[in-house]
Short mmCIF file of C-alpha atoms in Angstrom, two decimals:
data_model
loop_
_atom_site.label_atom_id
_atom_site.label_comp_id
_atom_site.label_asym_id
_atom_site.label_seq_id
_atom_site.Cartn_x
_atom_site.Cartn_y
_atom_site.Cartn_z
CA MET A 1 10.34 -0.83 11.72
CA HIS A 2 13.09 0.11 9.30
CA GLN A 3 13.88 3.73 8.61
CA GLU A 4 12.76 4.94 5.22
CA SER A 5 15.56 4.72 2.73
CA GLU A 6 16.06 6.02 -0.76
CA ASP A 7 17.42 2.80 -2.12
CA SER A 8 18.91 -0.30 -0.69
CA PRO A 9 20.38 -2.93 -2.97
CA SER A 10 19.56 -6.36 -1.68
CA ALA A 11 19.35 -9.90 -2.88
CA MET A 12 16.99 -10.73 -0.03
CA LYS A 13 14.49 -13.46 -0.71
CA PRO A 14 11.14 -13.81 1.04
CA THR A 15 10.83 -16.66 3.50
CA ASN A 16 7.05 -16.64 3.05
CA SER A 17 4.95 -14.88 0.41
CA ILE A 18 1.26 -14.56 -0.48
CA THR A 19 0.35 -12.78 -3.72
CA VAL A 20 -2.70 -10.55 -3.22
CA HIS A 21 -2.78 -8.85 -6.64
CA GLN A 22 -1.22 -9.47 -10.00
CA GLY A 23 -1.51 -7.16 -12.98
CA GLU A 24 1.10 -4.68 -14.24
CA THR A 25 2.50 -4.97 -10.72
CA ILE A 26 2.62 -7.84 -8.29
CA ILE A 27 1.56 -7.02 -4.75
CA SER A 28 2.31 -9.56 -2.07
CA VAL A 29 2.43 -9.89 1.68
CA GLU A 30 5.84 -11.27 2.57
CA VAL A 31 8.03 -12.15 5.49
CA LEU A 32 11.51 -10.88 4.64
CA PRO A 33 14.67 -11.64 6.64
CA ASP A 34 15.33 -7.97 7.50
CA TYR A 35 11.90 -7.40 9.09
CA SER A 36 10.35 -8.72 12.28
CA HIS A 37 6.84 -8.43 10.85
CA PRO A 38 5.11 -9.02 7.51
CA VAL A 39 5.40 -6.27 4.90
CA VAL A 40 3.68 -5.54 1.60
CA VAL A 41 5.98 -5.77 -1.42
CA LYS A 42 5.03 -4.12 -4.69
CA ARG A 43 7.12 -4.84 -7.80
CA PRO A 44 6.70 -4.77 -11.57
CA ALA A 45 5.28 -7.96 -13.05
CA ASP A 46 7.62 -7.90 -16.07
CA ARG A 47 11.16 -9.19 -15.85
CA PRO A 48 13.29 -7.34 -16.65
CA SER A 49 11.40 -4.28 -15.48
CA SER A 50 10.69 -1.65 -18.10
CA ARG A 51 11.82 1.95 -17.59
CA ARG A 52 8.15 2.93 -17.41
CA ALA A 53 7.50 0.45 -14.57
CA ILE A 54 10.60 1.64 -12.69
CA ARG A 55 9.54 5.31 -13.07
CA SER A 56 6.04 4.43 -11.88
CA LEU A 57 7.41 2.80 -8.72
CA GLN A 58 9.69 5.80 -8.15
CA ARG A 59 6.74 8.24 -8.46
CA GLU A 60 4.66 6.13 -6.08
CA TYR A 61 7.53 6.02 -3.60
CA GLU A 62 7.97 9.80 -3.68
CA MET A 63 4.24 10.50 -3.46
CA THR A 64 3.71 8.03 -0.61
CA ARG A 65 6.63 9.52 1.33
CA ALA A 66 5.09 12.98 0.84
CA LEU A 67 1.88 11.64 2.43
CA ALA A 68 3.65 10.02 5.40
CA ALA A 69 2.03 12.40 7.91
CA VAL A 70 -1.49 11.79 6.60
CA GLU A 71 -3.40 9.47 8.92
CA GLY A 72 -5.23 6.82 6.96
CA VAL A 73 -2.63 6.38 4.17
CA ARG A 74 -0.46 3.26 4.03
CA LYS A 75 3.17 4.16 4.81
CA VAL A 76 6.12 3.34 2.57
CA VAL A 77 9.00 1.70 4.42
CA ARG A 78 11.68 1.76 1.74
CA ARG A 79 12.54 1.24 -1.89
CA GLN A 80 14.93 -1.59 -2.65
CA SER A 81 15.81 -4.43 -4.95
CA ILE A 82 14.52 -7.91 -4.21
CA GLU A 83 15.78 -10.80 -6.30
CA ASP A 84 17.31 -8.24 -8.71
CA GLN A 85 13.97 -6.52 -9.23
CA PRO A 86 12.96 -3.01 -8.06
CA ALA A 87 10.40 -3.07 -5.27
CA LEU A 88 8.59 -0.90 -2.76
CA ILE A 89 8.32 -2.17 0.79
CA LEU A 90 5.10 -0.91 2.34
CA GLU A 91 3.50 -1.11 5.75
CA TYR A 92 1.36 -4.23 6.21
CA ILE A 93 -2.07 -3.47 7.66
CA ALA A 94 -4.23 -6.33 8.85
CA GLY A 95 -7.85 -6.13 7.78
CA GLU A 96 -10.02 -6.67 4.75
CA ASN A 97 -10.75 -4.46 1.78
CA LEU A 98 -13.92 -2.43 1.95
CA ARG A 99 -15.74 -4.51 -0.68
CA ASP A 100 -15.18 -7.75 1.26
CA HIS A 101 -15.96 -6.03 4.57
CA ILE A 102 -19.34 -4.78 3.33
CA ALA A 103 -20.16 -8.12 1.69
CA GLY A 104 -19.33 -10.10 4.84
CA THR A 105 -20.65 -7.78 7.54
CA PRO A 106 -24.19 -6.43 7.59
CA LEU A 107 -23.78 -2.69 8.12
CA ASP A 108 -26.53 -0.32 9.10
CA LEU A 109 -26.85 3.07 7.44
CA ARG A 110 -25.01 4.84 10.28
CA SER A 111 -21.98 2.52 9.93
CA ARG A 112 -21.88 2.99 6.17
CA LEU A 113 -22.05 6.78 6.57
CA GLU A 114 -19.24 6.70 9.16
CA ILE A 115 -17.01 4.78 6.75
CA ALA A 116 -17.87 7.21 3.94
CA ALA A 117 -17.11 10.22 6.17
CA ASP A 118 -13.77 8.69 7.27
CA LEU A 119 -12.77 8.06 3.66
CA ALA A 120 -13.81 11.59 2.65
CA ARG A 121 -11.66 13.05 5.47
CA ILE A 122 -8.65 10.99 4.36
CA LEU A 123 -9.13 12.05 0.72
CA ALA A 124 -9.43 15.70 1.79
CA ARG A 125 -6.09 15.45 3.66
CA ILE A 126 -4.50 13.84 0.60
CA HIS A 127 -5.86 16.64 -1.62
CA GLN A 128 -4.48 19.25 0.83
CA GLN A 129 -1.04 17.80 0.06
CA GLY A 130 -1.63 18.40 -3.66
CA VAL A 131 -2.19 14.74 -4.51
CA LEU A 132 -5.21 13.25 -6.29
CA HIS A 133 -6.01 9.57 -5.79
CA LEU A 134 -6.92 8.62 -9.35
CA ASN A 135 -7.73 4.97 -8.75
CA MET A 136 -10.22 5.02 -5.87
CA ARG A 137 -12.14 1.74 -5.53
CA VAL A 138 -13.61 -0.30 -2.70
CA THR A 139 -10.65 -2.67 -3.04
CA LYS A 140 -8.24 0.23 -2.32
CA SER A 141 -9.41 0.72 1.25
CA ILE A 142 -8.83 -1.53 4.24
CA GLU A 143 -11.28 -1.76 7.09
CA GLN A 144 -9.62 -2.77 10.31
CA GLU A 145 -11.39 -3.47 13.58
CA VAL A 146 -14.48 -1.44 14.49
CA GLY A 147 -13.70 2.14 15.48
CA VAL A 148 -10.40 2.28 13.58
CA ILE A 149 -10.03 4.72 10.70
CA PRO A 150 -9.92 2.97 7.32
CA VAL A 151 -6.66 3.03 5.35
CA LEU A 152 -6.27 4.02 1.72
CA LEU A 153 -3.81 2.05 -0.37
#
């Protein structure tokens, strides 16, 4: 995995890309030439990017780096420019969001409580770092294989 970097200008283009969310930002899973594994790329939807969108990405980068030691939080790899647009490169985590996981897998009460307790522990660790997750939804958590701590996005 690449070392975290403050900024890395690059004209790199994805060799393969799947958009997973599009709103004010575009979030995609991509295979980029500099990486041996898929990564998540988050970039502003508007071209050219507004100052507000650039500041928002910068704040997210700084906050995510500050949470790097917190287990259960997606790691930021670097901040860079892709196709002349600012972007965050984030760790790719295989799995499904909590909403889809619950809809597709019958869970007994004990399993649901274990997931809730894991998420509460992760949120407590985030709060101990002085950060509040203001956009907590079932689509912002990834459930991996059974017995693995969920990941907040």
